[in-house]
Every structure is written in C-alpha cells, then in structure tokens.
Short mmCIF file of C-alpha atoms in Angstrom, two decimals:
data_model
loop_
_atom_site.label_atom_id
_atom_site.label_comp_id
_atom_site.label_asym_id
_atom_site.label_seq_id
_atom_site.Cartn_x
_atom_site.Cartn_y
_atom_site.Cartn_z
CA UNK A 25 -18.59 -118.60 -38.20
CA UNK A 26 -19.04 -115.81 -40.74
CA UNK A 27 -22.19 -116.15 -42.82
CA UNK A 28 -22.08 -115.07 -46.47
CA UNK A 29 -25.64 -114.26 -47.50
CA UNK A 30 -24.58 -113.64 -51.16
CA UNK A 31 -23.12 -117.16 -51.31
CA UNK A 32 -26.31 -118.71 -49.91
CA UNK A 33 -28.46 -116.71 -52.31
CA UNK A 34 -26.25 -117.73 -55.25
CA UNK A 35 -26.64 -121.42 -54.45
CA UNK A 36 -30.39 -121.06 -53.97
CA UNK A 37 -30.77 -119.16 -57.26
CA UNK A 38 -28.49 -121.29 -59.44
CA UNK A 39 -28.38 -124.72 -57.79
CA UNK A 40 -31.55 -125.30 -55.71
CA UNK A 41 -30.96 -129.04 -56.02
CA UNK A 42 -27.99 -128.56 -53.68
CA UNK A 43 -30.38 -128.57 -50.73
CA UNK A 44 -31.70 -132.07 -51.47
CA UNK A 45 -28.15 -133.25 -52.17
CA UNK A 46 -26.93 -131.93 -48.81
CA UNK A 47 -29.86 -133.59 -47.05
CA UNK A 48 -29.17 -136.92 -48.79
CA UNK A 49 -25.53 -137.06 -47.68
CA UNK A 50 -26.02 -135.67 -44.16
CA UNK A 51 -24.67 -137.95 -41.43
CA UNK A 52 -27.52 -138.87 -39.09
CA UNK A 53 -27.56 -139.98 -35.45
CA UNK A 54 -30.05 -141.54 -33.03
CA UNK A 55 -32.56 -139.19 -31.43
CA UNK A 56 -31.19 -139.96 -27.96
CA UNK A 57 -27.41 -140.08 -27.94
CA UNK A 58 -24.82 -141.37 -25.50
CA UNK A 59 -25.76 -138.87 -22.78
CA UNK A 60 -29.30 -140.20 -22.57
CA UNK A 61 -30.51 -136.58 -22.71
CA UNK A 62 -31.68 -134.28 -25.50
CA UNK A 63 -30.66 -130.63 -25.95
CA UNK A 64 -32.26 -128.91 -28.94
CA UNK A 65 -31.97 -125.27 -29.98
CA UNK A 66 -35.24 -123.85 -31.40
CA UNK A 67 -35.49 -121.23 -34.15
CA UNK A 68 -38.95 -121.67 -35.68
CA UNK A 69 -40.35 -118.37 -34.37
CA UNK A 70 -39.84 -116.17 -37.49
CA UNK A 71 -42.24 -118.17 -39.68
CA UNK A 72 -45.08 -117.26 -37.30
CA UNK A 73 -44.14 -113.58 -37.48
CA UNK A 74 -42.80 -113.77 -33.90
CA UNK A 75 -39.54 -111.87 -34.40
CA UNK A 76 -39.26 -110.12 -31.05
CA UNK A 77 -36.94 -110.79 -28.14
CA UNK A 78 -37.59 -108.69 -25.06
CA UNK A 79 -38.00 -105.06 -26.10
CA UNK A 80 -36.42 -105.61 -29.52
CA UNK A 81 -39.40 -106.32 -31.78
CA UNK A 82 -37.32 -107.39 -34.81
CA UNK A 83 -34.41 -109.13 -33.10
CA UNK A 84 -34.77 -112.29 -35.18
CA UNK A 85 -35.33 -110.49 -38.47
CA UNK A 86 -31.65 -110.38 -39.47
CA UNK A 87 -31.11 -113.80 -41.07
CA UNK A 88 -27.30 -113.63 -41.17
CA UNK A 89 -27.20 -112.78 -37.47
CA UNK A 90 -29.66 -115.56 -36.61
CA UNK A 91 -27.67 -118.11 -38.61
CA UNK A 92 -24.43 -117.07 -36.93
CA UNK A 93 -26.03 -117.52 -33.52
CA UNK A 94 -27.36 -120.95 -34.52
CA UNK A 95 -23.97 -122.02 -35.84
CA UNK A 96 -22.35 -121.01 -32.54
CA UNK A 97 -25.00 -122.88 -30.54
CA UNK A 98 -24.71 -126.02 -32.67
CA UNK A 99 -20.93 -126.01 -32.25
CA UNK A 100 -21.09 -126.21 -28.45
CA UNK A 101 -20.53 -129.58 -26.71
CA UNK A 102 -23.75 -131.20 -25.57
CA UNK A 103 -26.04 -129.54 -28.12
CA UNK A 104 -27.82 -132.35 -29.96
CA UNK A 105 -29.62 -130.50 -32.72
CA UNK A 106 -31.99 -127.83 -33.96
CA UNK A 107 -35.70 -127.20 -34.46
CA UNK A 108 -36.66 -124.85 -37.30
CA UNK A 109 -38.73 -124.30 -40.43
CA UNK A 110 -37.64 -125.35 -43.91
CA UNK A 111 -35.95 -122.09 -44.88
CA UNK A 112 -33.67 -122.02 -41.83
CA UNK A 113 -32.90 -125.75 -41.85
CA UNK A 114 -31.99 -125.56 -45.54
CA UNK A 115 -29.63 -122.64 -44.90
CA UNK A 116 -28.00 -124.72 -42.16
CA UNK A 117 -27.76 -127.72 -44.50
CA UNK A 118 -25.96 -125.58 -47.08
CA UNK A 119 -23.62 -124.31 -44.36
CA UNK A 120 -22.77 -127.91 -43.44
CA UNK A 121 -23.49 -127.56 -39.71
CA UNK A 122 -26.14 -130.29 -39.37
CA UNK A 123 -23.79 -133.27 -39.67
CA UNK A 124 -24.42 -135.71 -36.84
CA UNK A 125 -27.16 -133.49 -35.40
CA UNK A 126 -30.84 -134.13 -34.64
CA UNK A 127 -32.90 -132.13 -37.14
CA UNK A 128 -36.52 -131.34 -36.25
CA UNK A 129 -38.92 -129.80 -38.75
CA UNK A 130 -41.57 -127.34 -37.56
CA UNK A 131 -44.92 -128.28 -39.05
CA UNK A 132 -47.70 -125.78 -38.20
CA UNK A 133 -46.88 -122.09 -38.47
CA UNK A 134 -50.20 -120.79 -39.83
CA UNK A 135 -51.48 -119.31 -36.57
CA UNK A 136 -49.61 -116.05 -37.01
CA UNK A 137 -48.79 -114.09 -33.87
CA UNK A 138 -51.43 -111.44 -33.26
CA UNK A 139 -53.73 -112.56 -36.10
CA UNK A 140 -57.50 -112.98 -35.73
CA UNK A 141 -56.98 -116.59 -36.90
CA UNK A 142 -54.12 -117.33 -34.48
CA UNK A 143 -55.93 -120.29 -32.92
CA UNK A 144 -56.60 -121.88 -36.33
CA UNK A 145 -52.97 -122.94 -36.45
CA UNK A 146 -52.82 -124.64 -39.82
CA UNK A 147 -49.99 -126.79 -41.12
CA UNK A 148 -48.10 -124.46 -43.41
CA UNK A 149 -44.62 -125.86 -42.67
CA UNK A 150 -43.13 -129.33 -42.99
CA UNK A 151 -45.35 -132.28 -43.76
CA UNK A 152 -44.52 -135.78 -42.54
CA UNK A 153 -43.49 -136.77 -46.07
CA UNK A 154 -41.11 -133.80 -46.27
CA UNK A 155 -39.40 -134.74 -43.02
CA UNK A 156 -39.06 -138.32 -44.23
CA UNK A 157 -37.83 -137.34 -47.72
CA UNK A 158 -35.19 -134.96 -46.37
CA UNK A 159 -34.01 -137.58 -43.85
CA UNK A 160 -34.76 -135.31 -40.92
CA UNK A 161 -35.24 -136.90 -37.54
CA UNK A 162 -38.44 -135.56 -35.96
CA UNK A 163 -41.24 -133.02 -36.25
CA UNK A 164 -42.86 -130.52 -33.93
CA UNK A 165 -46.36 -129.04 -33.68
CA UNK A 166 -47.74 -126.23 -31.56
CA UNK A 167 -51.15 -127.02 -30.07
CA UNK A 168 -52.83 -124.05 -28.40
CA UNK A 169 -56.38 -124.75 -27.24
CA UNK A 170 -58.77 -121.88 -26.60
CA UNK A 171 -62.13 -123.14 -25.37
CA UNK A 172 -63.78 -119.97 -26.71
CA UNK A 173 -62.26 -120.10 -30.21
CA UNK A 174 -63.62 -122.59 -32.78
CA UNK A 175 -60.30 -122.41 -34.64
CA UNK A 176 -58.78 -124.60 -31.96
CA UNK A 177 -60.92 -127.53 -33.12
CA UNK A 178 -59.30 -127.40 -36.56
CA UNK A 179 -55.88 -127.29 -34.94
CA UNK A 180 -56.74 -130.32 -32.78
CA UNK A 181 -57.94 -132.30 -35.80
CA UNK A 182 -54.94 -131.52 -38.00
CA UNK A 183 -52.55 -132.23 -35.14
CA UNK A 184 -54.14 -135.67 -34.70
CA UNK A 185 -53.64 -136.39 -38.39
CA UNK A 186 -50.01 -135.24 -38.11
CA UNK A 187 -49.53 -137.70 -35.25
CA UNK A 188 -50.85 -140.47 -37.52
CA UNK A 189 -48.72 -139.40 -40.51
CA UNK A 190 -45.51 -139.16 -38.51
CA UNK A 191 -46.15 -142.52 -36.86
CA UNK A 192 -46.67 -144.07 -40.31
CA UNK A 193 -43.10 -142.96 -41.13
CA UNK A 194 -41.88 -144.08 -37.68
CA UNK A 195 -40.78 -140.53 -36.94
CA UNK A 196 -41.07 -138.86 -33.52
CA UNK A 197 -43.47 -135.93 -33.22
CA UNK A 198 -43.04 -133.37 -30.43
CA UNK A 199 -46.41 -131.86 -29.47
CA UNK A 200 -46.30 -128.55 -27.59
CA UNK A 201 -49.73 -128.12 -25.92
CA UNK A 202 -51.17 -125.12 -24.10
CA UNK A 203 -54.53 -124.09 -22.74
CA UNK A 204 -54.80 -120.54 -24.05
CA UNK A 205 -57.18 -117.60 -23.99
CA UNK A 206 -57.38 -114.11 -25.44
CA UNK A 207 -56.96 -111.15 -23.16
CA UNK A 208 -60.33 -109.40 -23.27
CA UNK A 209 -58.71 -105.98 -23.31
CA UNK A 210 -55.87 -106.38 -25.82
CA UNK A 211 -56.92 -109.52 -27.72
CA UNK A 212 -53.46 -110.99 -27.11
CA UNK A 213 -53.32 -114.76 -26.73
CA UNK A 214 -52.05 -115.80 -23.29
CA UNK A 215 -50.98 -119.31 -22.31
CA UNK A 216 -52.21 -120.57 -18.94
CA UNK A 217 -49.24 -122.06 -17.04
CA UNK A 218 -51.17 -123.07 -13.94
CA UNK A 219 -50.81 -126.67 -12.83
CA UNK A 220 -54.40 -127.51 -13.72
CA UNK A 221 -54.16 -126.03 -17.23
CA UNK A 222 -50.86 -127.72 -18.06
CA UNK A 223 -52.18 -131.03 -16.71
CA UNK A 224 -55.27 -130.74 -18.91
CA UNK A 225 -53.17 -129.88 -21.97
CA UNK A 226 -50.99 -132.95 -21.40
CA UNK A 227 -54.04 -135.21 -21.17
CA UNK A 228 -55.50 -133.81 -24.41
CA UNK A 229 -52.24 -133.96 -26.38
CA UNK A 230 -51.41 -137.48 -25.23
CA UNK A 231 -54.67 -138.85 -26.63
CA UNK A 232 -54.40 -137.47 -30.16
CA UNK A 233 -54.17 -139.77 -33.16
CA UNK A 234 -54.43 -143.50 -33.67
CA UNK A 235 -51.22 -144.24 -31.78
CA UNK A 236 -49.04 -142.42 -29.29
CA UNK A 237 -46.01 -144.65 -29.96
CA UNK A 238 -44.03 -141.85 -31.60
CA UNK A 239 -45.47 -138.89 -29.67
CA UNK A 240 -43.34 -136.77 -27.36
CA UNK A 241 -44.51 -133.80 -25.30
CA UNK A 242 -42.81 -130.40 -25.32
CA UNK A 243 -43.92 -128.73 -22.10
CA UNK A 244 -43.51 -125.47 -20.21
CA UNK A 245 -42.51 -125.33 -16.59
CA UNK A 246 -45.63 -124.40 -14.61
CA UNK A 247 -45.96 -121.01 -12.94
CA UNK A 248 -45.14 -122.77 -9.66
CA UNK A 249 -42.25 -125.16 -10.48
CA UNK A 250 -43.04 -127.25 -7.39
CA UNK A 251 -46.19 -128.43 -9.19
CA UNK A 252 -44.30 -130.09 -12.07
CA UNK A 253 -43.90 -133.51 -10.44
CA UNK A 254 -47.66 -133.90 -10.00
CA UNK A 255 -48.44 -132.36 -13.40
CA UNK A 256 -46.19 -134.84 -15.22
CA UNK A 257 -48.05 -137.74 -13.65
CA UNK A 258 -50.76 -137.12 -16.28
CA UNK A 259 -48.92 -139.10 -18.98
CA UNK A 260 -46.25 -141.73 -19.60
CA UNK A 261 -45.11 -140.05 -22.81
CA UNK A 262 -41.50 -138.82 -22.85
CA UNK A 263 -41.23 -135.06 -22.45
CA UNK A 264 -38.82 -132.22 -23.04
CA UNK A 265 -38.97 -128.81 -21.41
CA UNK A 266 -39.46 -125.72 -23.54
CA UNK A 267 -37.56 -122.59 -22.71
CA UNK A 268 -39.70 -119.72 -23.94
CA UNK A 269 -38.89 -116.15 -23.03
CA UNK A 270 -37.37 -115.84 -19.58
CA UNK A 271 -37.43 -112.05 -19.21
CA UNK A 272 -34.61 -110.56 -17.17
CA UNK A 273 -34.39 -113.42 -14.66
CA UNK A 274 -32.12 -115.82 -16.55
CA UNK A 275 -30.77 -117.39 -13.35
CA UNK A 276 -34.30 -117.98 -12.07
CA UNK A 277 -35.18 -119.74 -15.32
CA UNK A 278 -32.12 -121.99 -15.04
CA UNK A 279 -33.14 -122.99 -11.52
CA UNK A 280 -36.72 -123.83 -12.65
CA UNK A 281 -35.35 -125.97 -15.49
CA UNK A 282 -32.86 -127.68 -13.17
CA UNK A 283 -35.61 -128.82 -10.80
CA UNK A 284 -37.90 -130.06 -13.58
CA UNK A 285 -35.10 -131.96 -15.32
CA UNK A 286 -34.89 -134.29 -12.31
CA UNK A 287 -38.37 -135.69 -13.03
CA UNK A 288 -38.55 -139.18 -14.59
CA UNK A 289 -40.46 -138.41 -17.80
CA UNK A 290 -38.31 -135.38 -18.69
CA UNK A 291 -35.70 -136.36 -21.27
CA UNK A 292 -34.18 -132.99 -22.10
CA UNK A 293 -34.85 -129.45 -23.29
CA UNK A 294 -35.82 -127.50 -26.41
CA UNK A 295 -34.81 -123.87 -25.91
CA UNK A 296 -34.74 -121.00 -28.38
CA UNK A 297 -34.63 -117.26 -27.87
CA UNK A 298 -33.33 -117.33 -24.30
CA UNK A 299 -30.17 -119.08 -25.54
CA UNK A 300 -29.80 -117.46 -28.95
CA UNK A 301 -30.46 -113.95 -27.60
CA UNK A 302 -29.50 -114.16 -23.91
CA UNK A 303 -30.26 -111.26 -21.61
CA UNK A 304 -26.78 -111.48 -20.14
CA UNK A 305 -23.57 -112.77 -21.69
CA UNK A 306 -23.10 -114.38 -25.07
CA UNK A 307 -24.56 -117.37 -26.90
CA UNK A 308 -21.71 -119.68 -25.89
CA UNK A 309 -22.13 -118.97 -22.19
CA UNK A 310 -25.92 -119.29 -22.27
CA UNK A 311 -25.80 -122.57 -24.19
CA UNK A 312 -23.06 -124.06 -22.03
CA UNK A 313 -24.97 -123.17 -18.88
CA UNK A 314 -28.14 -124.79 -20.19
CA UNK A 315 -26.23 -127.91 -21.26
CA UNK A 316 -24.77 -128.07 -17.76
CA UNK A 317 -28.28 -128.39 -16.32
CA UNK A 318 -28.62 -131.75 -18.07
#
C-alpha cells in the first residue's frame, strides 16, 4: 500500500473531524476472535523517543515507511490488530485499515528513553475516556519498577488509577511490567529478565487497582525460557508475550515464543519492531512466521 503523506496532512489540516468520523463508523470485533488467540502488532515506540532498530538509530522516524509496514502487517491473515499512540492510530484510521481489527491505545509514554525521569513514566498518551470515546478496544501501559528510583512510585500509582478507569469503562488494560535498574556506568535502564524478577513483576502488576477483572499482562520471555512455566504460576490473569528486540537471532526468538505459547495463561503475542523491521526477510514473511507460532 502506497502512503500519501500530503493527502494525510491535507485531511488533518482541513478536516480534523474526519478522524472522529472514521472512528465512529469503524467496524469492531471481539478482543478474542475465532482462533482463540491474539496477534497484535505494536508501534508505540516513537512517542517515547525510541526510534532505533538494531544499529539504525532512526529506523522508525520515517512515518510513511512505518505506516506502509503497518499496513502490510495488518493485511496478513491471522493478525488481529495494532497497538500504537494516538497519532499513528489516527493515521491508520484515515487510511481505512483498522476495519474489523483490535485497536489498542498506548497510555503512558512520558518516561522518555534515556531521560533522567525515565522511571517517572507519566500518562501522556491515551486516557481511558479517549479509548472509550474513539471506540477502541483496549489500552496498554508500561510499568517499569526501579527500587532505587522514586519515580517508579508515581508510575505505580498512576497505573493503578488507569486500571480502575479502564475497568469502569469495561475495557481491557494490558500491563507490561518489568523490574528495572540503571546501569551504574552508562545510566541506561536495563530490564531484569531473570525468573525471579519477572515473577515479582507479575505479582506487583496483578494486584494494582480496585479490580483485576479487565487486567491482562504483557510479559517478556525470561532469559531462560524453561523458567516460563513456573513464572506464569504467579497469576491467573490472561497474558500475552511481548516481542521486544531479538537481535540477530530471529530463529532463536521464534523458538522461545513457540515454547511459551504452549502455557495455559498465554493467550497470544504483541510484537513490534522484530516484525516491522525484521533482521532477515520482509515484513510479510516475519509476520506470517509469527502467526504460524500461534
């Protein structure tokens, strides 16, 4: 699909109401479809200033290229929907590619990559009322917890309130928890993927808010995939696997996902850069391979 940026800009400049109109007439679907599995493509990285893929630091900076890749991914059989921030979802609405798809709004993007305030991950994206008004289907929050950074407490509190707000609208909220820490040398935030850390993050995320009825977990595969069965015993909440960056070992990542997808609480996958910007092959092949794992 060829993306015309001038056409999108013209609509935004002259007819901004077209976005709400497209959202109002969009054909919706249940969160879990006939397959009983969920395959979501993620593209909420740019709003946190995380534009890099591998060695290419600005890979996601070209919006026309990103939209083309998303349109290809959404066209593939077995892809259920997309996770993104308002700007990207609204471009996709105007392009008409969200019909019959699950649409997930990304809610907290304030903890910018590399910033001193990265752990104070405030809600600068979708609010629960926005997701409800636009007739989107779910929301997502990133919950990184650094025991040495007071900003994590604010993130915990606002995430709990988001759980409450989404539940009030009867909308699912996907919580992506990590135990994180800053590298003492570089200051870079690192997520701990050990079994103990992921287990602790699940326990913390599962208990947020006044109800967990609409809470889902969005979880990484642990550094040792054989630990996932025991790790997922920490909660009865439904979970999806997150893809993250897979480096050069795409086949190894597929095998880790395949094993984890057999576990009873895992309902599907939410994968972004590794499918939209695959190390090997094209978007179609990467997406089709990931869908095949389900």
